[in-house]
Structures are given as C-alpha cells and as structure tokens.
Amino acid sequence: MHKLMLAFAAGLLSTAVAAGAATDAANNGDDSDNGSADNAQNTTTGKAGSWTETGPAASQTGGGADPWMASPNSWATFNGDLEDQKYSPANQITPDNVDKLKKVWEYHTGDVSDGSGKVPMTVWSATPLFVNDTLYIGTPFYRIIALNPATGKAKWKFNPHAELKALTQPDMKNRGVAYWQADDPKPNQPCQKMVYIGTMDAKLYAVDADTGLKCPNFGDDGVVDVNQWNTTNNKWPLSLLQPPTVYHNTLLIGWAGKDWAYQAAPPGTVFALDARTGKRKWTFHALPKDVIKKTGTANVWASMSVDPKTGIVYIPVSSPSPNFYGGDRKEKLPLATSVTALDIDTGKVVWSRQLVHHDLWDYDTQAPPTLMDIHKDGKTIPALVQTSKQGYLYVLNRKTGAPIYPIKEQPVPKSDVPGEQASPTQPVVPYPKPVIPDHSPGAYWLSNIVSFGSCSRRMNSLRNEGKFTPPSLKGSMAFPPSVGGSEWGGGAADPNKGIFVVNSSHVAFEYQLIKRADYKQKAQNGESGGGYYAQAGARYAVKLGPLLNWAGMPCWKPPYGTIAAYDMNTGKRLWNEPFGQVQKFGFYMPKSWGSVTIGGPVITQSGLIFIGASMDSRVRALDLKTGKVLWRSKVDAPAVSIPAVYNYKGREYVTFVVGGNSILMPKVSDQVVTFALPKQDSDD
C-alpha cells in the first residue's frame, strides 16, 4: 500500500508541470433529505458464529471513565477520550486570537530514518498523551520519551532495544503509547502508573510513568509477548503498531499484519489483558473456526472506542484475506468488515453491523466509531458515527446497532471472474451525504491533454460501474480504493453542538486480478514488482495502483482531498472544502485541488479545528463554523498524527508529532512541536 501511494504522491508532486467473529475470551450548500432509519437487517446480535476463550475471571466495569482520563485539562488517550470524540473543552485559543499562536518549543527524538541506511524509513503518526503532568511520546524505534509539557525538556527515556526491522510493514511505524494508573495509587510504590508501547515483533512493554523503569510484575519482567497467541496461519508476527485502548484495569489490543501477501493468514483477534499483570482475560475472534485454515485477517489494526457508562467496546473490524478474490471464502463472515460491539468484561458480541458484504476491495473498517448523543425527533439517541473507506458515514444506535439514518441494500455489479461470486447487494448510505461521491470523477482535462488522451482512453477501458465494481481480469476502476475515503484518523465531534468533522482523500485506482500462471511467469521474468501482489495460495494475484499519466499526473478530476462538517442531529452537511495543498520545489498547486491526507482533526470548545494530515507539511487551525483556515504553520514534514490539546498551569497548548509518511511523500522527521498564545494573551 505504501509503495503505491508513494507513486501516487510522486504523481501529484510532478504536476508542477501544470499545475488499508468469533470471540476467543463535495459541494457546499444545503442537503435536504432527512431520511429515516429503514434497514436493520444486517445487524447481528449475540454470538453470530463467534466464540469466546476466557482467562481469569473479569472484574465488572462500567459506571464512567477513570478520573485521570476524564480530566478536562488532559489528553489521556490516542483519541483524547474513550468515545473517540477528539474534543477538548479548552477555550483559551479562539477563532479571534488563533492568528497569534506561536511555537513555544520543539523537541527532536533522534529516532528517524529516511531508509537510506540499515533501518527502514520511519512512518510516525503517534498521538502525544498529556496526563500525569507529563507529555508522553512513543517513537518509531519503540522508545518512550517523557517531556515537560511547558518546555519540551525530557524527564526520562525508555529504550526497549527492539528489533528495528520492517517485519510486516514496508516502514518502521508507531502510533504512540497508552497510559494507565491505579484507582488509588500507593505512594512510594512503583508502577502505580504505567505507560505502554508495542513493537512490530508483537512485544508489549510496560514502564513506570514517573521513572521510565520497566514494571517487573507486568508479563515477563515488564513485557508480554503477544505472539504467543499467534497459533493459526502464523506467517507474520501480530504487530502492535496501535497503542492499547485502556479502560479501567483492562488493556484492549488489536494488531496489524501484512497486506495482500497470502490467502491464508493469521485470523483476526482482539486481546483483553489485565493492565497490571498483562495476563489475558479473553480473546475475540472475528472469523468462525471452520474457515480460519483457508482465510485470515479480519483483524482490528486501528484504535477502538468505549462507552464508559456501559462498558461496551466498539471495534472496527477489517476485511478478510485474500483481499481482492473471495472465491475460496464464500461462507458468510458476518463480522468481517464491520463495526462490532463487545462486552468489555467478557468479549462477547453485543451486536455487529457488517458494512461490506464479501469484501473484495480491502475496505477495512479503518477507524473507531465516534460516540455522541443525537437529538432527533424530540428524542436523545445514544449514537455512534462510523467513518469508512467507502466514504459513507454510518450513523447507528450504539446500544443496538440499528441505523439512525437510512442504510439501504443496493444492487451492485456481478463479478466476471471465474470462481468468484460477488455479493448481489451492498449497504449504502444516501444520507448524510457521503464524503466521497458514489460516481467516479472522470478524466481531468489537464492530465488528459498532457497525456494526449491516454487518461480518458485508459479509464474507458476499465470496468467502471460504480463504487462496488468488482476487481476483474481486464482491470476495474476503484474509486475510492483501499487507500481512499476516510482513513484511520477518523472524525472528531463537538458533543455540545452535535457537529462531526472528517477529512477524506479522493483517489482512483485500477484493480486487476492476474491468473496464477501469468503471475508466476512475471515473477520468473523479474516483472512482479511495481504494484503486483501475490495473494499466495489464491487462484489470482493482483495488480493495483493509482491511475496516473506518463508524467505522473493523476488522471482523475480534483479535488484530491477535502474536509467536511455535518450537523449530526439533522444529518445535514454544513460545509465541504478542499483541504491541504500539494507542494514541490517550493511551488504549491491550487488550493482547489486539496491534498491526500493521513491523520485526523481535533475540535475545541471555542470553535476551532486543529489538524495536520496534509502533504504540504503544514499544521492548521480551521473555523468550525465555516471550514476557513484561520492559522497555519510550516513544520518539518507532513504531520500525519492526531494533535493533542491540553491545559497546563493555566495555559493552553497544542502539540503535533511531525513524522511524515511515505504514502504522502518521502519526507520524514522526528519533530515534536508545541504551540501556544503569547503569555500575555494566555493570561487574559
């Protein structure tokens, strides 16, 4: 995936010529359709073929978040809070004074690689955590660094001396750390507060949050080897790139694998561990026992959200393997490519809603749902908003999984690939209006002229029958593809105003299945690189990549990236704007083009959106009411992380991790940068 998008990013940059169950426990303006919920047939309750393997008896949870996590001045989790709202009640920085925002400190970790040496390129998208009067950072070399939140001075550093090899990913990757503390921390005793970090080789480390020393009572002298539970199709380690989700005394852990490599792969699991000891409480499996020998994944590689009042965890389940051919996995896999609710004490399924049937597009459910209450028809509804690669916003009752706004089963094209049997229908969401149009954008006139018409000829040669056109032997248009739509950053919510904000990428790919004999011949001839992926064990390999012309320009019409706001009480889209810019050799492409983005937004009570995410190595503050950019600052690389907003000793700070990502461009950094108002303004 990364190599493909690197090619795509290079294409965008070159336009300077013209401008990714079973339980073992784009337009502005009004949108007027207010449809009602009419389809709940794809909500699964109970076991749904799932099975639970349990460990030691679990303690009962629920009743609210821990006080340290609920503090309004902190940024205590990957998404700021358990509900994945990415919302801060901070109001010192406002739309009226944000233009005065200045850099107050920066820190460089030293843990960075451009890939030219022995260590692979780094991909750093870690959310900083502010809790325990400390800013905690996890690096792509798996070190933990504790910083003074006002000065950026290091308090302590922890180095696990982990293996720095890209075992499942093309790059070194890390999304940060997690924090836990005891209900009643005992003074002068170690590990009453802990910080956790995972590694690509499936090790989970726990250290004392005050000293950085390992916690000997956690696992085996401070480390749990999660790969000990990787017992089926164990072709790769269960890479711990996303920090655990912490709820009371439970750590919830998903894992990442290796895309598009095998038909049979490790089957998707979520592990619940005791936060103090590392002992396993239960394991959730997303695939039934009778199919796991011939398929795999349907794992949870993104973060998760939790309703602290009910003790229900909501997990985004990815697609099964192989990703683009499903002829050998025709069984119903109801928890694959779903949003699924689990009882956090037992790991049992409460309900699950499948978002793609018989997924042939690698449309992983890629971000945790955002939990918020919706006020509709005179009622307050406990809701969740699930973003998707498809570009739909699935708005569900978080207690039952029933749609709040309609989800319709729509007929979709049949597969013409021998052995395949595509689902005859797919769930689509007409309202709220999708962040990605259901139709392909067509050829861009400028790219077409530069390519002497090859863009339009190539696009016309592909199967292109809408969003769910199956992969084919001749080649099919995928808009959006696996790397399009909304990505792992998900959206942000203002729970008081009922507004939801999400950024998205508009990308067109070609998917082409390759007969196994043809792929073998290409491999023997040294032609199987550059967009070819084996899907070893399946009848077909796959070739996929962005639709670019000879000059590397995207063949499809811009914008390439947008950001939009929705009133979730009505489903109406409030505004939708191109976001970010493409930049090369000091030149910026038109703002109307936007940028492919990675990372998510944060909303503050004062009416600001803080976000990095774009290709042009800038961080920005937007007006929540209009989407207008009010402030921006150049940083060392694309800030492909969720920023942290916090208040420390009466001053509001905004911290970005600036790491870069090869999907966007080959520009990396180890910068941590923090902004605040000048002291005289923050003291007002």
XYZ file of C-alpha atoms in Angstrom:
684
model
C 0.000 0.000 0.000
C 2.763 2.406 0.890
C 4.694 1.936 -2.356
C 1.558 2.509 -4.376
C 0.656 5.683 -2.603
C 4.251 6.853 -2.795
C 3.872 6.564 -6.551
C 0.606 8.441 -6.332
C 2.155 11.172 -4.200
C 5.025 11.450 -6.629
C 2.431 11.832 -9.339
C 0.724 14.653 -7.532
C 4.019 16.340 -6.909
C 5.059 16.070 -10.535
C 2.010 18.084 -11.544
C 4.302 21.090 -11.190
C 4.457 20.759 -14.946
C 0.960 22.221 -14.913
C -0.012 22.982 -12.019
C -5.618 -0.229 4.473
C -16.485 -13.165 14.566
C -15.623 -15.071 16.682
C -14.713 -14.330 20.217
C -11.735 -16.163 21.726
C -12.380 -14.986 25.731
C -18.275 17.613 -2.226
C -20.157 20.605 -2.603
C -21.090 23.484 -0.302
C -24.728 24.213 0.455
C -27.784 22.516 1.837
C -28.542 18.802 1.879
C -32.255 18.444 2.391
C -33.073 14.717 2.561
C -33.811 13.892 6.195
C -34.477 10.172 5.614
C -35.464 7.824 8.411
C -33.933 4.552 9.539
C -35.361 1.826 7.332
C -32.999 -1.108 7.310
C -31.674 -3.048 10.258
C -31.438 -6.434 8.559
C -27.656 -6.516 8.703
C -27.384 -6.034 12.445
C -26.216 -9.225 14.115
C -26.737 -9.774 17.809
C -25.457 -12.444 20.137
C -22.722 -14.849 19.135
C -23.051 -14.623 15.331
C -20.832 -17.682 14.931
C -18.347 -16.194 17.351
C -16.630 -17.978 20.180
C -15.028 -16.815 23.389
C -11.965 -18.103 25.120
C -11.800 -16.659 28.599
C -8.954 -16.329 31.039
C -9.142 -15.330 34.714
C -12.481 -14.025 35.914
C -13.006 -10.477 34.698
C -13.937 -7.684 37.048
C -17.166 -5.829 36.385
C -16.764 -2.488 34.654
C -18.951 0.422 33.592
C -20.071 3.456 35.504
C -17.832 6.034 33.868
C -14.259 6.743 32.893
C -11.391 6.870 35.347
C -10.951 10.358 36.895
C -7.471 10.778 35.408
C -8.873 10.068 31.958
C -11.911 12.313 32.368
C -9.922 15.386 33.416
C -10.861 18.264 31.081
C -7.271 19.535 31.012
C -5.714 16.274 29.788
C -5.287 14.426 26.504
C -5.125 10.998 28.033
C -5.810 8.611 25.130
C -4.928 8.239 21.471
C -8.198 9.967 20.534
C -8.310 12.300 23.522
C -11.061 10.332 25.218
C -12.601 6.867 25.194
C -15.508 7.975 22.984
C -13.158 8.898 20.108
C -14.595 12.427 20.042
C -11.173 14.112 19.714
C -12.737 17.020 21.568
C -11.186 19.402 24.072
C -13.140 21.786 26.332
C -10.209 24.190 26.020
C -11.344 27.710 25.088
C -8.320 29.963 25.647
C -7.344 29.796 21.959
C -10.302 31.068 19.930
C -11.146 31.968 16.330
C -10.466 35.597 17.253
C -6.939 35.120 18.638
C -5.651 31.930 16.982
C -3.683 34.033 14.478
C -1.381 34.949 17.401
C -0.460 31.303 18.010
C 3.327 30.827 18.222
C 5.733 27.913 18.557
C 6.813 27.743 22.197
C 9.074 24.699 21.989
C 10.147 21.800 19.824
C 11.902 18.536 20.567
C 13.708 16.101 18.291
C 13.715 12.448 19.333
C 16.579 11.294 17.116
C 14.502 8.261 16.105
C 14.164 8.853 12.368
C 15.304 7.160 9.168
C 14.937 8.086 5.510
C 15.506 4.456 4.535
C 18.915 5.002 3.003
C 20.729 3.036 5.716
C 20.135 -0.230 7.531
C 16.945 0.970 9.251
C 13.832 1.207 7.046
C 12.109 4.557 6.531
C 10.122 5.751 9.536
C 6.370 6.368 9.472
C 5.486 8.239 12.658
C 1.893 9.063 13.433
C 1.877 8.964 17.220
C -0.610 10.981 19.238
C 1.129 12.690 22.186
C -0.515 11.985 25.543
C -0.793 14.630 28.256
C -1.563 13.079 31.612
C 0.162 12.878 34.995
C 1.535 16.415 34.357
C 3.693 14.909 31.607
C 3.683 14.680 27.819
C 4.389 11.095 26.728
C 5.695 10.282 23.239
C 6.235 6.905 21.574
C 8.746 6.772 18.704
C 9.030 4.542 15.602
C 12.100 2.966 17.256
C 9.717 1.989 20.094
C 11.258 4.281 22.682
C 9.086 6.144 25.187
C 10.053 9.739 25.996
C 8.503 11.752 28.831
C 8.589 15.518 28.319
C 7.838 18.588 30.381
C 4.618 19.846 28.735
C 5.560 23.542 29.031
C 9.196 23.399 27.931
C 9.695 20.151 25.983
C 12.601 19.161 28.222
C 12.978 15.400 28.613
C 12.201 13.942 32.027
C 13.192 10.366 31.195
C 13.556 7.973 28.253
C 12.893 4.256 27.913
C 14.581 2.132 25.247
C 13.450 -1.497 24.824
C 16.283 -2.122 22.337
C 13.727 -3.654 19.992
C 14.466 -5.130 16.599
C 14.371 -2.331 14.014
C 13.147 -4.353 11.051
C 10.055 -3.872 8.894
C 8.646 -7.328 9.586
C 5.061 -6.756 8.432
C 5.093 -3.189 7.106
C 7.280 -1.571 4.453
C 8.438 1.042 7.007
C 9.108 1.458 10.707
C 5.793 2.504 12.173
C 4.365 3.576 15.520
C 1.207 5.404 16.635
C 2.262 6.113 20.192
C 1.694 4.982 23.738
C -1.100 4.272 26.208
C -1.382 5.223 29.899
C -2.973 3.588 32.956
C -2.999 4.287 36.653
C -4.376 2.553 39.707
C -7.652 3.709 41.234
C -5.844 4.652 44.441
C -2.102 4.896 43.682
C 0.016 3.876 46.637
C 2.780 6.389 47.399
C 6.406 5.315 47.085
C 5.449 2.130 45.218
C 6.481 1.629 41.588
C 4.159 1.038 38.659
C 1.057 2.546 40.214
C 1.015 4.498 36.954
C 2.186 2.827 33.735
C 2.915 3.686 30.106
C 2.714 1.008 27.399
C 4.257 0.688 23.950
C 4.072 -2.108 21.384
C 6.529 -3.234 18.721
C 6.297 -4.680 15.237
C 7.500 -8.039 16.549
C 4.494 -8.244 18.906
C 6.090 -7.237 22.212
C 4.112 -5.053 24.633
C 6.238 -3.159 27.160
C 5.056 -1.522 30.398
C 7.101 1.078 32.292
C 6.616 3.212 35.379
C 5.093 6.519 34.266
C 7.167 8.533 36.762
C 10.585 6.945 36.206
C 10.567 5.095 32.867
C 11.755 1.877 34.539
C 10.219 -1.417 33.463
C 7.384 -2.831 35.572
C 8.612 -6.303 36.589
C 5.172 -7.633 37.545
C 3.778 -6.990 34.071
C 4.214 -10.092 31.929
C 7.750 -11.396 31.909
C 9.806 -8.653 33.597
C 7.818 -5.839 32.006
C 6.988 -7.319 28.616
C 4.208 -9.501 27.190
C 4.914 -11.443 24.003
C 1.541 -11.257 22.246
C 2.812 -13.556 19.514
C 2.472 -16.497 21.911
C -1.216 -16.490 20.918
C -0.473 -16.438 17.167
C -1.166 -20.132 16.550
C -3.078 -20.319 13.240
C -1.515 -19.463 9.857
C 1.238 -17.670 11.757
C 3.011 -16.265 8.716
C 3.947 -12.998 10.453
C 4.069 -11.558 13.984
C 0.990 -9.794 15.327
C 2.449 -6.301 15.016
C 1.463 -3.899 17.811
C 1.556 -0.559 15.979
C -1.556 0.972 17.555
C -1.343 1.599 21.307
C -3.745 -0.340 23.522
C -7.141 1.044 24.456
C -7.245 1.404 28.250
C -10.474 1.074 30.210
C -10.300 0.758 33.981
C -7.945 -2.191 34.565
C -8.210 -3.666 31.061
C -5.961 -3.229 28.037
C -7.598 -3.916 24.667
C -5.125 -4.867 21.961
C -5.526 -5.311 18.223
C -2.762 -5.967 15.724
C -1.566 -5.258 12.180
C -0.349 -7.696 9.550
C 0.996 -7.836 6.017
C -1.394 -6.679 3.302
C -2.109 -8.605 0.103
C 0.545 -11.291 0.611
C -1.348 -14.509 1.383
C -4.717 -16.189 1.093
C -4.423 -17.920 4.477
C -3.197 -15.516 7.155
C -3.467 -15.133 10.924
C -7.191 -14.793 11.765
C -8.319 -11.556 13.366
C -8.223 -11.332 17.138
C -8.552 -8.743 19.896
C -6.899 -9.480 23.229
C -8.031 -8.181 26.617
C -5.213 -8.083 29.161
C -5.051 -7.166 32.815
C -3.442 -3.717 32.843
C -1.427 -4.504 35.963
C -0.159 -8.015 35.217
C -0.507 -8.498 31.450
C -2.481 -11.701 31.981
C -5.007 -12.485 29.285
C -8.675 -12.072 30.234
C -10.265 -13.039 26.908
C -9.621 -13.146 23.168
C -12.101 -12.156 20.495
C -12.035 -13.886 17.091
C -13.711 -12.263 14.099
C -13.789 -15.417 11.945
C -15.551 -18.740 12.631
C -13.409 -21.766 13.469
C -14.413 -23.675 10.365
C -12.917 -21.155 7.902
C -9.718 -19.938 9.546
C -7.496 -22.520 7.850
C -8.221 -21.069 4.398
C -8.585 -17.341 5.074
C -7.491 -14.885 7.761
C -7.133 -11.294 8.961
C -10.464 -9.521 9.638
C -8.266 -8.069 12.357
C -8.516 -4.784 14.268
C -5.499 -2.667 13.343
C -6.995 0.742 14.213
C -7.914 2.140 17.618
C -11.154 1.341 19.447
C -13.777 3.378 21.293
C -15.517 2.643 24.584
C -18.767 3.790 26.146
C -17.591 4.286 29.740
C -21.150 4.245 31.078
C -21.987 0.785 29.735
C -18.608 -0.903 29.447
C -19.126 -1.666 25.753
C -16.132 -1.500 23.415
C -16.670 -0.751 19.722
C -14.150 -2.299 17.374
C -13.537 -1.592 13.657
C -13.035 -4.998 12.009
C -11.062 -5.165 8.763
C -11.575 -7.283 5.634
C -10.728 -10.998 5.329
C -7.917 -12.392 3.214
C -7.236 -12.607 0.366
C -8.415 -9.045 -0.109
C -9.338 -8.946 -3.791
C -10.501 -12.502 -4.553
C -13.071 -14.255 -2.406
C -13.834 -17.394 -4.414
C -12.406 -19.616 -1.677
C -14.148 -17.819 1.214
C -17.756 -17.761 0.050
C -19.094 -18.583 3.517
C -20.929 -15.801 5.304
C -18.440 -13.993 7.527
C -20.805 -11.568 9.275
C -18.213 -9.889 11.477
C -15.703 -9.202 8.695
C -15.574 -5.542 7.531
C -17.901 -4.500 10.332
C -18.321 -2.304 13.335
C -18.832 -4.640 16.272
C -19.809 -4.002 19.888
C -18.344 -6.245 22.595
C -18.983 -6.570 26.300
C -15.670 -5.458 27.737
C -15.876 -7.866 30.677
C -16.367 -10.996 28.606
C -15.519 -10.228 24.979
C -18.967 -11.459 23.925
C -20.646 -9.836 20.940
C -23.423 -7.391 21.884
C -24.196 -6.536 18.258
C -22.382 -6.237 14.955
C -23.181 -4.486 11.691
C -21.439 -5.518 8.513
C -20.516 -2.556 6.324
C -19.361 -4.505 3.251
C -20.579 -7.966 2.274
C -17.993 -10.408 0.909
C -15.388 -7.651 0.782
C -13.370 -7.670 -2.486
C -11.923 -4.144 -2.171
C -9.948 -4.152 1.102
C -12.497 -1.718 2.530
C -11.295 -2.250 6.108
C -13.334 -0.572 8.800
C -10.419 1.699 9.437
C -11.166 3.893 12.465
C -13.068 3.589 15.726
C -16.624 4.929 15.700
C -17.181 8.277 17.375
C -19.704 8.063 20.207
C -22.066 11.017 20.603
C -25.690 11.640 21.517
C -28.003 12.780 18.725
C -31.123 14.873 19.305
C -33.664 13.837 16.690
C -37.459 13.869 16.552
C -37.645 15.119 20.134
C -35.517 12.257 21.425
C -31.953 11.890 22.643
C -30.433 8.872 20.920
C -27.187 7.196 22.048
C -25.381 7.114 18.719
C -22.115 6.338 17.024
C -20.713 7.657 13.745
C -18.579 5.191 11.823
C -16.386 6.616 9.061
C -15.317 4.364 6.202
C -13.020 3.958 3.239
C -16.189 3.842 1.126
C -16.859 7.459 2.126
C -20.096 6.690 3.957
C -20.951 7.860 7.464
C -22.823 5.027 9.151
C -24.873 6.556 11.985
C -26.107 3.847 14.351
C -27.756 3.461 17.720
C -24.769 2.398 19.774
C -26.882 0.213 22.057
C -28.492 -1.838 19.292
C -26.614 -1.224 16.039
C -29.833 -0.079 14.326
C -29.484 2.739 11.765
C -30.460 6.247 12.828
C -30.172 7.472 9.245
C -31.036 5.019 6.466
C -28.794 2.238 5.264
C -30.094 0.715 2.052
C -29.204 -2.598 0.444
C -28.449 -1.615 -3.140
C -27.875 -3.994 -6.097
C -24.270 -3.896 -7.278
C -22.398 -5.306 -10.305
C -21.694 -9.011 -10.646
C -18.185 -10.389 -10.855
C -16.991 -11.680 -14.225
C -14.041 -13.559 -12.680
C -14.224 -17.385 -12.847
C -14.658 -18.790 -9.347
C -15.824 -15.513 -7.814
C -19.307 -14.757 -6.543
C -19.727 -11.122 -5.551
C -22.486 -10.169 -3.143
C -25.575 -9.109 -5.144
C -26.152 -6.116 -2.844
C -24.134 -3.797 -0.644
C -25.178 -1.434 2.178
C -25.064 2.202 1.049
C -25.780 5.397 2.983
C -27.530 8.108 0.960
C -27.770 10.456 3.947
C -25.726 12.019 5.498
C -24.181 12.819 2.141
C -21.052 10.688 1.594
C -17.646 12.313 1.875
C -16.698 10.542 -1.389
C -19.150 10.664 -4.328
C -20.681 7.352 -5.404
C -19.683 8.016 -9.029
C -16.132 8.139 -10.375
C -14.874 11.668 -11.058
C -13.976 11.200 -14.718
C -10.800 12.229 -16.515
C -9.194 15.563 -15.642
C -8.885 17.724 -18.751
C -5.361 18.892 -17.945
C -3.986 15.400 -17.326
C -5.765 14.203 -20.449
C -4.244 16.910 -22.644
C -0.755 16.283 -21.273
C -1.206 12.553 -21.928
C -2.627 13.077 -25.446
C -5.910 11.499 -24.347
C -4.427 8.387 -22.732
C -6.117 9.143 -19.388
C -9.624 9.019 -20.815
C -8.784 6.017 -23.031
C -7.405 4.079 -20.096
C -10.308 4.946 -17.817
C -12.786 3.974 -20.552
C -11.078 0.590 -20.922
C -11.777 -0.383 -17.302
C -14.868 -1.865 -15.731
C -16.453 1.136 -14.060
C -19.963 0.515 -12.776
C -19.878 2.463 -9.544
C -18.391 2.209 -6.096
C -18.662 -1.570 -5.797
C -17.353 -2.590 -9.228
C -15.593 -5.914 -8.514
C -11.946 -6.486 -9.411
C -11.657 -8.069 -12.865
C -9.173 -9.717 -15.191
C -9.357 -6.764 -17.615
C -8.998 -4.188 -14.837
C -11.586 -2.293 -12.816
C -11.854 1.280 -11.595
C -11.742 1.576 -7.800
C -12.989 4.932 -6.520
C -12.310 5.112 -3.706
C -9.741 2.322 -3.378
C -8.334 0.797 -0.221
C -6.331 3.960 0.435
C -9.165 6.395 -0.237
C -12.112 7.751 1.695
C -11.608 8.420 5.381
C -8.567 6.795 6.917
C -7.524 5.666 10.405
C -7.651 9.207 11.837
C -11.447 9.126 11.618
C -13.503 12.156 12.570
C -13.981 14.499 15.528
C -17.154 15.589 17.291
C -18.343 18.582 19.253
C -20.764 16.804 21.610
C -22.432 20.070 22.649
C -23.136 21.384 19.156
C -23.719 17.967 17.585
C -21.164 18.700 14.839
C -18.982 15.999 13.284
C -15.879 16.838 11.197
C -13.943 14.444 8.971
C -11.159 14.724 6.386
C -11.006 12.399 3.381
C -8.925 11.505 0.320
C -10.292 11.264 -3.241
C -8.193 8.725 -5.133
C -8.793 6.488 -8.173
C -7.044 3.137 -8.576
C -7.079 0.269 -11.032
C -7.591 -3.224 -9.613
C -6.665 -6.130 -11.912
C -6.612 -9.794 -10.996
C -3.766 -11.811 -12.525
C -4.017 -15.527 -13.227
C -1.615 -17.517 -11.083
C 0.298 -18.922 -14.068
C 0.738 -15.436 -15.523
C 1.931 -14.110 -12.186
C 4.465 -16.939 -11.856
C 5.778 -16.166 -15.313
C 6.107 -12.484 -14.453
C 7.913 -13.387 -11.232
C 10.347 -15.602 -13.138
C 10.975 -12.767 -15.571
C 11.523 -10.287 -12.736
C 8.340 -8.369 -13.618
C 6.305 -8.956 -10.464
C 7.266 -5.800 -8.573
C 5.747 -2.373 -9.000
C 2.178 -2.903 -7.936
C 1.909 -6.695 -8.177
C 0.925 -8.576 -5.013
C 0.983 -12.336 -4.686
C -2.087 -13.280 -2.631
C -0.165 -16.553 -2.365
C -2.411 -19.587 -2.179
C -5.289 -17.921 -4.015
C -6.236 -18.546 -7.630
C -5.306 -14.983 -8.568
C -2.621 -12.454 -7.747
C -3.481 -8.768 -8.030
C -2.032 -5.693 -9.686
C -3.179 -2.358 -8.359
C -2.123 1.241 -8.437
C -3.230 4.824 -8.964
C -4.399 5.987 -12.383
C -1.567 8.275 -13.483
C -0.469 9.501 -16.898
C 3.057 9.291 -18.338
C 4.004 12.497 -16.495
C 2.837 11.077 -13.166
C -0.253 13.319 -13.032
C -3.497 11.923 -11.577
C -5.859 11.096 -14.426
C -8.976 11.844 -12.390
C -10.523 15.207 -11.587
C -9.623 17.006 -8.355
C -10.136 17.656 -5.500
C -7.762 15.056 -4.112
C -8.672 15.781 -0.503
C -11.461 17.502 1.421
C -12.682 18.205 4.935
C -16.371 18.420 5.798
C -18.633 19.208 8.762
C -22.043 17.681 9.479
C -24.866 18.513 11.879
C -25.498 15.019 13.169
C -28.825 16.000 14.722
C -30.219 16.511 11.229
C -27.687 14.699 9.036
C -27.145 17.890 7.027
C -23.704 18.636 5.648
C -22.783 22.148 6.798
C -19.757 22.703 4.590
C -17.281 20.750 2.480
C -13.951 22.280 1.437
C -10.787 21.170 -0.372
C -8.124 20.682 2.280
C -4.339 20.914 2.141
C -2.067 21.563 -0.804
C 0.347 19.639 -2.982
C 3.848 21.141 -2.905
C 7.010 20.579 -4.958
C 10.212 22.612 -5.351
C 8.658 25.439 -3.343
C 5.616 25.652 -5.606
C 2.123 24.937 -4.333
C -0.618 23.520 -6.505
C -4.035 25.256 -6.457
C -5.879 25.139 -3.144
C -8.946 23.868 -5.004
C -7.111 20.598 -5.623
C -6.676 19.782 -1.959
C -4.338 17.036 -0.774
C -4.471 13.381 0.094
C -4.445 13.309 3.899
C -3.424 10.986 6.722
C -4.288 11.793 10.326
C -7.347 13.256 11.980
C -8.835 16.520 13.284
C -9.362 17.789 16.825
C -12.188 20.150 17.860
C -12.061 22.625 20.750
C -14.939 24.156 22.699
C -14.009 27.597 21.370
C -14.925 26.545 17.819
C -11.572 25.577 16.310
C -10.404 22.548 14.351
C -6.714 21.685 14.702
C -5.289 19.335 12.083
C -2.047 18.410 10.306
C -2.577 15.493 7.882
C -1.802 17.138 4.511
C 1.078 16.690 2.065
C 2.324 20.280 2.327
C 3.968 19.952 5.772
C 1.678 22.468 7.439
C -0.444 22.350 10.549
C -3.633 24.383 10.603
C -6.497 25.782 12.651
C -9.873 25.993 10.905
C -13.084 27.752 11.869
C -15.606 25.107 12.912
C -18.459 27.248 11.563
C -17.117 27.691 8.043
C -14.082 25.484 7.431
C -11.991 28.588 6.704
C -8.289 28.344 7.558
C -7.560 30.854 10.341
C -3.942 29.910 11.125
C -1.233 27.702 9.706
C 2.408 26.971 10.410
C 5.132 25.183 8.444
C 6.641 22.144 10.127
C 9.434 19.764 9.158
C 7.331 17.116 7.365
C 3.685 16.120 6.991
C 2.184 15.890 10.487
C 0.374 12.589 9.989
C -0.851 12.328 13.559
C -3.719 13.429 15.739
C -2.649 16.537 17.692
C -3.016 16.820 21.458
C -4.749 19.840 23.023
C -4.269 20.341 26.757
C -4.149 22.921 29.541
C -1.157 23.037 31.837
C -0.844 25.563 34.658
C -3.458 27.822 33.112
C -2.041 27.862 29.575
C -3.499 26.040 26.563
C -1.073 24.099 24.368
C -1.410 22.308 21.023
C 1.221 19.651 20.298
C 1.869 17.946 16.968
C 4.079 14.973 16.269
C 5.700 15.644 12.887
C 6.891 12.360 11.452
C 5.980 12.188 7.782
C 4.697 9.191 5.878
C 5.905 7.630 2.637
C 2.287 7.320 1.460
C 2.253 11.095 1.102
C 5.848 11.870 0.193
C 9.394 10.718 1.036
C 9.913 13.358 3.713
C 10.348 12.271 7.318
C 11.149 13.926 10.637
C 11.484 13.361 14.376
C 9.974 16.720 15.376
C 7.604 17.291 18.273
C 6.323 20.870 18.138
C 4.075 22.749 20.552
C 2.141 25.991 20.032
C 0.512 28.416 22.467
C -0.598 32.023 22.661
C 1.951 34.559 23.907
C 1.907 34.583 27.698
C 0.231 37.966 27.983
C -2.655 36.654 25.843
C -2.951 33.325 27.616
C -3.026 35.115 30.975
C -6.077 37.197 29.988
